Tab-separated table of C-alpha atoms and ligand atoms in Angstrom:
chain	number	residue	atom	x	y	z
A	1	UNK	CA	45.853	182.951	69.457
A	2	UNK	CA	43.492	182.355	66.176
A	3	UNK	CA	45.321	179.063	64.685
A	4	UNK	CA	45.800	179.376	60.934
A	5	UNK	CA	44.601	177.081	58.403
A	6	UNK	CA	46.994	174.297	58.096
A	7	UNK	CA	47.986	175.068	54.807
A	8	UNK	CA	51.280	173.238	55.323
A	9	UNK	CA	52.766	169.862	55.764
A	10	UNK	CA	54.905	167.931	58.276
A	11	UNK	CA	56.040	164.351	58.325
A	12	UNK	CA	57.940	163.349	61.642
A	13	UNK	CA	59.680	160.082	61.760
A	14	UNK	CA	60.563	158.848	65.172
A	15	UNK	CA	63.480	156.588	65.828
A	16	UNK	CA	64.794	155.723	69.565
A	17	UNK	CA	62.799	155.983	72.876
A	18	UNK	CA	59.549	156.510	74.204
A	19	UNK	CA	60.492	159.987	75.416
A	20	UNK	CA	61.139	160.455	71.400
A	21	UNK	CA	57.529	159.431	70.988
A	22	UNK	CA	56.721	161.741	73.554
A	23	UNK	CA	58.194	164.477	71.959
A	24	UNK	CA	56.994	163.979	68.246
A	25	UNK	CA	54.031	164.187	69.353
A	26	UNK	CA	54.796	167.815	71.261
A	27	UNK	CA	56.571	168.920	68.176
A	28	UNK	CA	53.314	168.317	66.002
A	29	UNK	CA	51.431	170.216	68.555
A	30	UNK	CA	53.879	173.040	68.222
A	31	UNK	CA	53.690	172.913	64.468
A	32	UNK	CA	50.378	172.732	64.260
A	33	UNK	CA	49.918	176.433	66.338
A	34	UNK	CA	52.327	177.245	63.224
A	35	UNK	CA	50.049	176.145	60.853
A	36	UNK	CA	51.481	172.578	59.552
A	37	UNK	CA	48.791	169.449	59.696
A	38	UNK	CA	50.489	165.941	60.199
A	39	UNK	CA	50.998	163.769	57.317
A	40	UNK	CA	52.424	159.963	57.120
A	41	UNK	CA	53.846	160.065	54.034
A	42	UNK	CA	57.512	162.037	53.456
A	43	UNK	CA	55.969	162.427	49.864
A	44	UNK	CA	53.807	165.237	49.880
A	45	UNK	CA	55.346	166.868	53.540
A	46	UNK	CA	56.929	170.356	53.196
A	47	UNK	CA	58.649	169.982	56.218
A	48	UNK	CA	60.232	166.574	57.030
A	49	UNK	CA	61.289	165.962	60.474
A	50	UNK	CA	63.703	162.963	61.630
A	51	UNK	CA	63.528	162.889	65.112
A	52	UNK	CA	66.719	160.980	66.082
A	53	UNK	CA	68.503	158.580	68.622
A	54	UNK	CA	72.447	158.587	69.317
A	55	UNK	CA	72.123	155.419	71.869
A	56	UNK	CA	73.904	153.163	69.790
A	57	UNK	CA	76.070	153.451	66.414
A	58	UNK	CA	73.232	151.219	63.598
A	59	UNK	CA	70.710	153.532	65.290
A	60	UNK	CA	72.786	157.415	64.418
A	61	UNK	CA	73.797	155.969	61.076
A	62	UNK	CA	70.350	154.859	60.369
A	63	UNK	CA	69.805	158.893	60.644
A	64	UNK	CA	72.607	159.826	57.461
A	65	UNK	CA	70.874	156.579	55.276
A	66	UNK	CA	67.163	158.124	55.659
A	67	UNK	CA	68.811	161.760	54.755
A	68	UNK	CA	70.189	160.073	51.538
A	69	UNK	CA	67.153	158.786	51.000
A	70	UNK	CA	65.572	162.629	51.785
A	71	UNK	CA	67.489	164.250	49.596
A	72	UNK	CA	66.646	162.476	46.229
A	73	UNK	CA	62.964	162.823	47.402
A	74	UNK	CA	63.952	167.015	47.826
A	75	UNK	CA	65.592	167.222	44.491
A	76	UNK	CA	62.029	165.999	42.754
A	77	UNK	CA	60.063	167.849	44.551
A	78	UNK	CA	62.537	171.133	43.483
A	79	UNK	CA	61.934	169.914	39.839
A	80	UNK	CA	58.030	170.371	40.345
A	81	UNK	CA	58.719	173.621	41.580
A	82	UNK	CA	58.432	173.219	45.119
A	83	UNK	CA	60.351	173.168	48.418
A	84	UNK	CA	60.560	170.852	51.085
A	85	UNK	CA	62.363	171.533	54.097
A	86	UNK	CA	64.581	168.828	55.722
A	87	UNK	CA	65.358	169.310	60.050
A	88	UNK	CA	67.228	166.712	62.608
A	89	UNK	CA	65.914	166.323	65.887
A	90	UNK	CA	66.544	164.233	68.702
A	91	UNK	CA	69.527	163.394	70.124
A	92	UNK	CA	71.737	162.589	67.090
A	93	UNK	CA	71.336	166.271	66.139
A	94	UNK	CA	72.565	167.490	69.629
A	95	UNK	CA	75.660	165.264	69.402
A	96	UNK	CA	76.384	165.948	66.083
A	97	UNK	CA	74.431	168.739	65.183
A	98	UNK	CA	77.841	170.289	63.025
A	99	UNK	CA	78.949	167.045	61.586
A	100	UNK	CA	74.952	166.360	60.261
A	101	UNK	CA	75.484	169.672	58.448
A	102	UNK	CA	79.266	169.001	56.592
A	103	UNK	CA	78.077	165.711	55.879
A	104	UNK	CA	74.511	166.827	54.932
A	105	UNK	CA	73.897	169.456	52.697
A	106	UNK	CA	70.309	168.296	52.125
A	107	UNK	CA	69.411	169.476	55.851
A	108	UNK	CA	68.302	172.752	56.348
A	109	UNK	CA	67.634	172.448	59.954
A	110	UNK	CA	69.609	170.762	63.307
A	111	UNK	CA	67.300	170.859	66.621
A	112	UNK	CA	68.684	169.157	69.888
A	113	UNK	CA	65.917	167.675	72.470
A	114	UNK	CA	66.097	171.026	74.313
A	115	UNK	CA	65.071	173.654	71.697
A	116	UNK	CA	61.634	171.897	70.766
A	117	UNK	CA	59.688	174.995	71.478
A	118	UNK	CA	61.657	177.358	69.253
A	119	UNK	CA	60.738	174.906	66.503
A	120	UNK	CA	57.755	177.375	64.596
A	121	UNK	CA	60.546	179.835	64.443
A	122	UNK	CA	63.632	177.856	64.019
A	123	UNK	CA	61.586	175.985	60.517
A	124	UNK	CA	60.822	179.879	58.982
A	125	UNK	CA	64.241	180.795	59.747
A	126	UNK	CA	65.847	177.269	57.913
A	127	UNK	CA	63.746	178.881	55.137
A	128	UNK	CA	65.930	181.468	54.488
A	129	UNK	CA	69.422	180.192	55.402
A	130	UNK	CA	70.826	176.560	57.881
A	131	UNK	CA	70.092	176.904	61.201
A	132	UNK	CA	71.669	174.866	64.017
A	133	UNK	CA	70.250	174.606	67.312
A	134	UNK	CA	71.449	172.587	70.697
A	135	UNK	CA	70.972	174.773	73.531
A	136	UNK	CA	70.091	173.239	76.741
A	137	UNK	CA	66.938	174.593	78.164
A	138	UNK	CA	64.829	171.707	79.518
A	139	UNK	CA	62.975	174.284	82.129
A	140	UNK	CA	61.577	176.988	79.708
A	141	UNK	CA	60.607	174.280	77.075
A	142	UNK	CA	58.574	172.775	78.967
A	143	UNK	CA	56.620	175.808	79.633
A	144	UNK	CA	56.864	177.438	76.677
A	145	UNK	CA	55.620	174.194	75.074
A	146	UNK	CA	52.899	173.870	77.342
A	147	UNK	CA	51.608	177.535	76.366
A	148	UNK	CA	51.968	176.291	72.536
A	149	UNK	CA	49.781	173.338	72.683
A	150	UNK	CA	46.313	175.318	72.104
A	151	UNK	CA	44.624	173.015	70.175
A	152	UNK	CA	43.116	169.460	71.268
A	153	UNK	CA	44.217	166.486	69.406
A	154	UNK	CA	40.927	165.670	67.999
A	155	UNK	CA	40.647	169.151	66.264
A	156	UNK	CA	43.755	168.067	64.720
A	157	UNK	CA	42.268	164.942	63.492
A	158	UNK	CA	44.237	162.117	65.308
A	159	UNK	CA	42.883	159.141	66.183
A	160	UNK	CA	41.276	158.837	69.691
A	161	UNK	CA	43.945	156.818	71.605
A	162	UNK	CA	43.409	155.700	75.373
A	163	UNK	CA	47.400	155.363	76.502
A	164	UNK	CA	49.690	157.978	75.998
A	165	UNK	CA	52.809	159.086	77.104
A	166	UNK	CA	53.834	161.939	79.854
A	167	UNK	CA	57.127	163.448	80.304
A	168	UNK	CA	57.821	164.137	83.721
A	169	UNK	CA	61.733	164.025	83.749
A	170	UNK	CA	64.159	164.748	81.324
A	171	UNK	CA	67.913	164.123	80.994
A	172	UNK	CA	70.579	162.102	83.381
A	173	UNK	CA	73.079	162.591	86.094
A	174	UNK	CA	74.474	159.233	85.919
A	175	UNK	CA	76.880	159.264	83.712
A	176	UNK	CA	76.994	155.292	82.798
A	177	UNK	CA	80.323	154.660	81.385
A	178	UNK	CA	78.618	153.027	78.124
A	179	UNK	CA	76.167	155.802	77.857
A	180	UNK	CA	75.394	159.043	75.586
A	181	UNK	CA	71.873	160.109	76.908
A	182	UNK	CA	73.962	162.360	79.910
A	183	UNK	CA	75.438	164.315	76.640
A	184	UNK	CA	72.424	164.329	74.530
A	185	UNK	CA	69.921	165.091	77.220
A	186	UNK	CA	71.533	167.233	79.616
A	187	UNK	CA	71.406	167.667	83.500
A	188	UNK	CA	68.451	165.579	85.615
A	189	UNK	CA	65.387	168.005	85.078
A	190	UNK	CA	61.853	167.468	87.118
A	191	UNK	CA	58.859	169.369	85.376
A	192	UNK	CA	56.691	170.882	88.705
A	193	UNK	CA	53.935	168.764	89.765
A	194	UNK	CA	51.127	171.309	88.927
A	195	UNK	CA	52.481	171.306	84.910
A	196	UNK	CA	51.991	167.261	84.675
A	197	UNK	CA	48.684	167.373	87.125
A	198	UNK	CA	47.282	169.927	83.825
A	199	UNK	CA	48.687	167.948	81.589
A	200	UNK	CA	47.388	164.584	82.544
A	201	UNK	CA	44.241	166.124	82.718
A	202	UNK	CA	44.008	167.176	79.709
A	203	UNK	CA	44.494	163.724	78.535
A	204	UNK	CA	41.812	162.444	80.569
A	205	UNK	CA	39.458	165.002	78.772
A	206	UNK	CA	40.942	163.569	75.857
A	207	UNK	CA	39.818	160.155	76.287
A	208	UNK	CA	42.742	158.772	77.849
A	209	UNK	CA	42.618	156.170	80.797
A	210	UNK	CA	46.711	155.258	81.226
A	211	UNK	CA	49.432	157.406	81.892
A	212	UNK	CA	52.887	156.361	80.903
A	213	UNK	CA	54.959	158.981	83.066
A	214	UNK	CA	58.343	159.373	80.953
A	215	UNK	CA	61.606	160.280	82.259
A	216	UNK	CA	64.946	159.391	81.337
A	217	UNK	CA	65.146	158.697	85.308
A	218	UNK	CA	61.736	158.778	86.000
A	219	UNK	CA	62.705	157.701	89.129
A	220	UNK	CA	64.557	160.466	90.122
A	221	UNK	CA	61.543	162.761	89.874
A	222	UNK	CA	61.272	165.649	92.584
A	223	UNK	CA	58.697	168.074	93.265
A	224	UNK	CA	57.275	170.278	95.771
A	225	UNK	CA	53.931	169.279	97.180
A	226	UNK	CA	51.346	171.751	98.557
A	227	UNK	CA	52.552	172.421	101.650
A	228	UNK	CA	56.432	173.042	100.364
A	229	UNK	CA	57.530	169.321	101.068
A	230	UNK	CA	59.608	167.420	98.472
A	231	UNK	CA	57.960	165.215	96.792
A	232	UNK	CA	59.031	162.277	95.038
A	233	UNK	CA	57.394	160.047	92.205
A	234	UNK	CA	55.824	157.107	94.474
A	235	UNK	CA	53.407	160.767	95.885
A	236	UNK	CA	52.790	162.374	92.374
A	237	UNK	CA	51.464	158.754	92.042
A	238	UNK	CA	49.173	159.114	94.166
A	239	UNK	CA	48.246	162.523	92.620
A	240	UNK	CA	47.807	161.646	89.374
A	241	UNK	CA	45.269	158.529	89.875
A	242	UNK	CA	43.032	161.168	91.576
A	243	UNK	CA	42.050	162.905	88.028
A	244	UNK	CA	38.755	161.257	87.487
A	245	UNK	CA	39.302	159.498	84.208
A	246	UNK	CA	42.771	158.327	84.782
A	247	UNK	CA	42.948	154.999	85.702
A	248	UNK	CA	46.185	152.807	85.054
A	249	UNK	CA	49.560	154.537	85.345
A	250	UNK	CA	52.932	153.266	84.714
A	251	UNK	CA	56.184	155.171	84.551
A	252	UNK	CA	59.719	154.164	82.883
A	253	UNK	CA	62.393	153.870	82.757
A	254	UNK	CA	64.097	153.606	86.332
A	255	UNK	CA	67.641	152.815	87.817
A	256	UNK	CA	67.491	150.848	90.681
A	257	UNK	CA	69.564	153.101	92.862
A	258	UNK	CA	66.001	155.521	92.900
A	259	UNK	CA	63.840	153.145	93.734
A	260	UNK	CA	62.596	155.077	97.320
A	261	UNK	CA	60.702	153.310	100.196
A	262	UNK	CA	57.408	156.189	99.364
A	263	UNK	CA	57.649	154.424	95.415
A	264	UNK	CA	57.995	151.373	96.375
A	265	UNK	CA	54.915	151.644	98.564
A	266	UNK	CA	53.064	153.059	96.414
A	267	UNK	CA	53.344	149.251	94.280
A	268	UNK	CA	51.591	148.151	97.544
A	269	UNK	CA	48.870	150.960	97.812
A	270	UNK	CA	47.947	152.200	94.632
A	271	UNK	CA	45.441	150.153	92.777
A	272	UNK	CA	45.764	152.394	89.657
A	273	UNK	CA	49.861	151.948	89.556
A	274	UNK	CA	50.079	148.296	87.221
A	275	UNK	CA	52.452	145.754	88.297
A	276	UNK	CA	54.992	146.118	85.814
A	277	UNK	CA	58.495	147.477	86.019
A	278	UNK	CA	61.132	148.451	83.853
A	279	UNK	CA	64.666	147.570	85.903
A	280	UNK	CA	67.592	147.743	84.077
A	281	UNK	CA	70.286	146.497	85.394
A	282	UNK	CA	72.775	146.267	82.625
A	283	UNK	CA	75.037	143.535	83.736
A	284	UNK	CA	74.868	140.614	86.681
A	285	UNK	CA	78.421	140.803	87.261
A	286	UNK	CA	79.820	143.119	89.884
A	287	UNK	CA	83.061	143.699	88.272
A	288	UNK	CA	80.924	145.291	85.162
A	289	UNK	CA	78.895	146.702	87.218
A	290	UNK	CA	81.581	148.588	89.091
A	291	UNK	CA	83.399	149.253	85.490
A	292	UNK	CA	79.814	150.470	84.371
A	293	UNK	CA	79.492	152.875	86.993
A	294	UNK	CA	76.394	151.675	87.957
A	295	UNK	CA	76.839	152.132	91.735
A	296	UNK	CA	75.095	149.533	92.576
A	297	UNK	CA	76.026	145.393	93.122
A	298	UNK	CA	73.876	142.489	91.812
A	299	UNK	CA	72.660	141.710	95.390
A	300	UNK	CA	71.155	145.427	95.729
A	301	UNK	CA	69.574	145.043	93.085
A	302	UNK	CA	68.342	141.790	93.784
A	303	UNK	CA	67.113	143.083	97.434
A	304	UNK	CA	65.449	146.010	95.487
A	305	UNK	CA	63.423	143.587	93.792
A	306	UNK	CA	62.742	141.429	96.939
A	307	UNK	CA	61.359	144.733	98.495
A	308	UNK	CA	59.275	145.287	95.444
A	309	UNK	CA	57.890	141.341	95.248
A	310	UNK	CA	57.108	141.903	98.471
A	311	UNK	CA	54.747	145.498	97.512
A	312	UNK	CA	53.445	143.945	94.651
A	313	UNK	CA	53.536	140.246	94.428
A	314	UNK	CA	52.937	138.590	90.887
A	315	UNK	CA	54.465	142.368	89.717
A	316	UNK	CA	56.206	141.764	86.031
A	317	UNK	CA	59.470	142.816	85.646
A	318	UNK	CA	61.024	144.122	82.689
A	319	UNK	CA	65.015	144.779	81.963
A	320	UNK	CA	67.877	145.710	80.157
A	321	UNK	CA	71.349	144.285	79.676
A	322	UNK	CA	74.562	145.108	77.419
A	323	UNK	CA	76.535	142.136	76.347
A	324	UNK	CA	80.670	142.335	75.545
A	325	UNK	CA	80.939	145.664	77.941
A	326	UNK	CA	84.547	146.350	77.740
A	327	UNK	CA	86.547	143.302	80.081
A	328	UNK	CA	83.918	141.604	80.004
A	329	UNK	CA	84.815	138.193	80.548
A	330	UNK	CA	83.211	134.472	80.059
A	331	UNK	CA	82.794	134.341	83.918
A	332	UNK	CA	80.925	138.054	83.888
A	333	UNK	CA	78.630	137.135	81.426
A	334	UNK	CA	77.496	133.806	83.237
A	335	UNK	CA	76.497	136.119	85.806
A	336	UNK	CA	74.358	138.162	83.619
A	337	UNK	CA	72.457	134.829	82.631
A	338	UNK	CA	72.326	133.846	85.899
A	339	UNK	CA	70.432	136.891	86.794
A	340	UNK	CA	68.152	136.341	84.281
A	341	UNK	CA	66.562	133.097	85.814
A	342	UNK	CA	66.918	134.419	89.418
A	343	UNK	CA	65.044	137.481	88.555
A	344	UNK	CA	62.396	135.684	86.111
A	345	UNK	CA	61.901	138.444	83.712
A	346	UNK	CA	58.492	138.591	81.971
A	347	UNK	CA	60.970	140.635	79.305
A	348	UNK	CA	63.711	142.149	78.709
A	349	UNK	CA	65.837	144.127	75.812
A	350	UNK	CA	69.296	142.692	75.845
A	351	UNK	CA	72.058	145.076	73.496
A	352	UNK	CA	75.707	144.039	72.240
A	353	UNK	CA	78.086	146.872	73.806
A	354	UNK	CA	78.173	149.739	71.032
A	355	UNK	CA	81.260	152.258	71.826
A	356	UNK	CA	79.989	155.838	71.801
A	357	UNK	CA	82.029	158.688	70.940
A	358	UNK	CA	83.038	160.784	73.958
A	359	UNK	CA	81.998	158.142	76.701
A	360	UNK	CA	84.613	156.930	79.077
A	361	UNK	CA	83.490	153.246	77.928
A	362	UNK	CA	85.131	153.978	74.088
A	363	UNK	CA	88.611	154.079	75.087
A	364	UNK	CA	88.446	150.790	76.889
A	365	UNK	CA	89.965	147.470	75.550
A	366	UNK	CA	86.909	146.049	73.228
A	367	UNK	CA	85.589	142.234	73.123
A	368	UNK	CA	85.504	141.215	69.799
A	369	UNK	CA	82.317	140.950	67.594
A	370	UNK	CA	82.263	137.736	67.422
A	371	UNK	CA	82.635	136.858	71.313
A	372	UNK	CA	79.594	139.639	71.602
A	373	UNK	CA	77.165	138.020	68.939
A	374	UNK	CA	77.784	134.489	70.733
A	375	UNK	CA	76.938	136.060	74.523
A	376	UNK	CA	73.617	138.089	72.900
A	377	UNK	CA	72.784	134.749	71.279
A	378	UNK	CA	72.847	133.165	74.674
A	379	UNK	CA	71.302	135.689	76.375
A	380	UNK	CA	68.054	136.209	74.449
A	381	UNK	CA	67.685	132.559	74.623
A	382	UNK	CA	67.789	132.698	78.409
A	383	UNK	CA	65.476	135.846	78.463
A	384	UNK	CA	63.092	134.097	75.783
A	385	UNK	CA	62.433	130.931	78.108
A	386	UNK	CA	61.982	133.790	81.178
A	387	UNK	CA	59.428	135.315	79.373
A	388	UNK	CA	58.099	132.203	77.965
A	389	UNK	CA	57.081	130.986	81.874
A	390	UNK	CA	56.457	134.576	82.913
A	391	UNK	CA	53.870	134.399	79.908
A	392	UNK	CA	52.030	130.866	80.851
A	393	UNK	CA	52.138	131.308	84.899
A	394	UNK	CA	49.472	134.097	83.750
A	395	UNK	CA	46.872	131.089	81.755
A	396	UNK	CA	43.761	131.000	84.118
A	397	UNK	CA	44.393	133.835	85.436
A	398	UNK	CA	42.046	137.116	85.496
A	399	UNK	CA	43.003	139.797	83.822
A	400	UNK	CA	41.778	143.527	83.255
A	401	UNK	CA	42.628	144.463	80.106
A	402	UNK	CA	42.491	147.915	78.375
A	403	UNK	CA	41.119	147.714	74.718
A	404	UNK	CA	42.820	149.972	72.442
A	405	UNK	CA	42.465	148.697	68.740
A	406	UNK	CA	41.410	146.067	66.436
A	407	UNK	CA	43.503	143.134	65.844
A	408	UNK	CA	45.277	141.490	62.845
A	409	UNK	CA	41.977	138.728	61.959
A	410	UNK	CA	38.596	139.727	61.962
A	411	UNK	CA	36.236	140.017	64.617
A	412	UNK	CA	39.722	140.347	67.236
A	413	UNK	CA	40.142	143.191	69.809
A	414	UNK	CA	43.842	143.842	71.384
A	415	UNK	CA	44.453	145.338	74.317
A	416	UNK	CA	47.269	145.425	77.414
A	417	UNK	CA	47.133	143.468	80.793
A	418	UNK	CA	48.282	145.678	83.911
A	419	UNK	CA	51.436	143.668	82.909
A	420	UNK	CA	51.545	145.355	79.659
A	421	UNK	CA	51.365	142.327	77.472
A	422	UNK	CA	49.043	142.834	75.035
A	423	UNK	CA	46.403	140.378	75.238
A	424	UNK	CA	44.122	138.952	72.368
A	425	UNK	CA	40.457	138.733	72.648
A	426	UNK	CA	37.594	137.750	70.072
A	427	UNK	CA	34.786	140.600	71.280
A	428	UNK	CA	33.134	143.457	69.679
A	429	UNK	CA	35.390	146.285	68.532
A	430	UNK	CA	32.599	148.972	70.754
A	431	UNK	CA	34.597	147.516	74.041
A	432	UNK	CA	37.651	149.837	72.622
A	433	UNK	CA	38.419	152.114	74.746
A	434	UNK	CA	37.112	150.165	78.090
A	435	UNK	CA	38.550	148.282	80.561
A	436	UNK	CA	37.207	144.748	80.712
A	437	UNK	CA	37.892	141.754	82.446
A	438	UNK	CA	39.422	139.004	80.807
A	439	UNK	CA	40.719	135.455	81.999
A	440	UNK	CA	43.742	133.935	80.267
A	441	UNK	CA	43.222	131.625	78.079
A	442	UNK	CA	46.506	130.676	76.196
A	443	UNK	CA	50.102	132.210	76.194
A	444	UNK	CA	52.217	133.022	72.553
A	445	UNK	CA	55.377	133.998	73.241
A	446	UNK	CA	54.816	137.986	73.245
A	447	UNK	CA	51.886	137.941	74.062
A	448	UNK	CA	48.363	136.500	75.867
A	449	UNK	CA	44.739	135.090	74.856
A	450	UNK	CA	41.396	135.647	76.546
A	451	UNK	CA	38.215	135.541	76.532
A	452	UNK	CA	36.029	138.417	78.284
A	453	UNK	CA	34.176	137.805	81.120
A	454	UNK	CA	31.420	140.203	82.185
A	455	UNK	CA	30.927	143.344	83.629
A	456	UNK	CA	32.972	147.007	83.138
A	457	UNK	CA	35.211	148.279	85.410
A	458	UNK	CA	36.103	151.793	86.599
A	459	UNK	CA	34.476	155.011	87.422
A	460	UNK	CA	33.867	155.080	83.663
A	461	UNK	CA	31.357	153.536	82.025
A	462	UNK	CA	31.615	152.724	78.226
A	463	UNK	CA	30.707	156.587	76.239
A	464	UNK	CA	27.485	154.030	74.568
A	465	UNK	CA	26.556	153.275	77.958
A	466	UNK	CA	27.090	156.590	79.652
A	467	UNK	CA	24.604	158.332	76.820
A	468	UNK	CA	22.144	155.554	76.796
B	501	SAH	N1	68.105	155.504	81.443
B	501	SAH	C1	67.296	154.425	81.507
B	501	SAH	C2	68.021	153.466	79.944
B	501	SAH	C3	68.455	154.641	78.387
B	501	SAH	S1	68.942	153.838	77.485
B	501	SAH	C4	68.374	153.289	82.542
B	501	SAH	O1	69.333	154.182	83.069
B	501	SAH	O2	68.338	152.727	82.433
B	501	SAH	C5	68.462	152.555	77.028
B	501	SAH	C6	69.314	151.274	76.545
B	501	SAH	O3	70.299	151.377	76.088
B	501	SAH	C7	70.036	151.030	78.363
B	501	SAH	O4	68.879	150.662	79.524
B	501	SAH	C8	71.360	149.868	78.333
B	501	SAH	O5	70.948	148.329	78.352
B	501	SAH	C9	71.057	150.301	76.430
B	501	SAH	N2	72.218	151.129	75.689
B	501	SAH	C10	72.936	152.370	76.601
B	501	SAH	N3	73.890	152.705	75.874
B	501	SAH	C11	74.408	151.796	75.137
B	501	SAH	C12	75.361	151.214	74.575
B	501	SAH	N4	76.556	152.240	74.468
B	501	SAH	N5	75.991	150.062	73.755
B	501	SAH	C13	74.605	149.479	73.900
B	501	SAH	N6	73.707	149.656	74.552
B	501	SAH	C14	73.007	150.861	75.149
B	502	SF4	FE1	72.495	156.480	80.436
B	502	SF4	FE2	73.135	155.447	82.964
B	502	SF4	FE3	72.051	157.806	82.399
B	502	SF4	FE4	70.715	155.401	81.911
B	502	SF4	S1	71.131	155.854	84.282
B	502	SF4	S2	70.088	156.769	80.954
B	502	SF4	S3	71.974	153.987	81.134
B	502	SF4	S4	73.740	156.783	82.252
B	503	F3S	FE1	68.376	157.024	72.045
B	503	F3S	FE2	68.082	159.810	73.199
B	503	F3S	FE3	66.345	157.913	73.765
B	503	F3S	S1	69.521	158.769	72.285
B	503	F3S	S2	67.145	156.182	73.234
B	503	F3S	S3	66.229	159.020	71.265
B	503	F3S	S4	66.825	159.606	74.873
């Protein structure tokens, strides 16, 4: 198919999780095929898409205030004789499509996460009248998007990147009592091995060296091997590590109950798998875990962590916590505080519980806001202290860093350590895109500092060296 010259411009604004970041890239690719070039600001765009998040009330409310600002922009453009299409995508679109249409007449198009393959047609239809598309058709979506992505990013004028996301699994069957994801993203669906390998190979050809596999429950991914056998994420990681150019792999986010033996073994045996794991626990209290429908106890979680750490000593653990889940007592909360120290998290996200429409916990008796605020502050202090201890423990250690960009100060370059923390060193910007050994010399609250050691790791030399 011949791609039309990009004559129209699209601006995509992304909220929420990494899956949305990935989806926005795929939407941009799909729209590129329909002749839309991406732009960084909404002012010059013909099409503006908000890729939204519904996980907490604040996230969802942001969307309506942003639509208000865009409405003013749309009116100004109309006065200049220019028409602007406004679309809402993502999880708010899925959860509140009809309400958006009612509350926000400036919105022309609502498109849920499982309908992005229809985006070019939907945008065209939105030019003739308002459109809502919120069906679930995940398998079709990926097939259609894979067929559509005709042009490499370089041809779109995108800046080169060395680390990228790749969604391998979407949706969730777990139904934690607080969470909207099973409703906004639908049931668990895994993409087939061949499609994932093809996409990772494309990324490698683009220069990407580190791939992070994404899924709402990425470790629940299942596929079929060449022998017809059932494959889990552990085996998939081994397959992806064979792709020339892919030097580093990560995956996120995982559910504690889906950490199977093969995946834990991959942490032991696969060098390309980085020693970092995001494994949310949500609460340290067995009573609250049961009320949350997490289907594991505190001891199960700690046991899983012991097994992972035995497989990969020094692995950095990240977590998620909710404070003030309905019924949480001071004693329950103390169990959450305690588990932070027991695990020794390298980082963790923590949130005040936010009641979400349609979820079971929204109907339970709520913890008062000031109590939640107090607990959140205490939990965050514990998490920060744990993170500081982890970072301090890296000082003096060697680390291989994939350099991705220049730093804020001249002469500085920034990359990621194997443990995912940013590392800043003084170095030549020509090193960007390479993996270099660094000695960690100091630790800040959120990042590490280091000095370059000699040598380059990995099968791929620098572009400049390859040419010499
Ligand atoms: N699939 C992932 C998490 C997806 S949502 C998992 O199971 O771990 C990301 C995080 O948002 C969750 O881990 C949880 O900590 C938080 N979260 C989800 N629903 C929430 C709610 N109603 N209120 C506050 N935080 C919430
Ligand atoms: Fe939400 Fe629980 Fe599913 Fe994670 S596992 S996406 S928290 S329902
Ligand atoms: Fe938000 Fe949807 Fe991700 S609700 S966290 S954007 S899956």
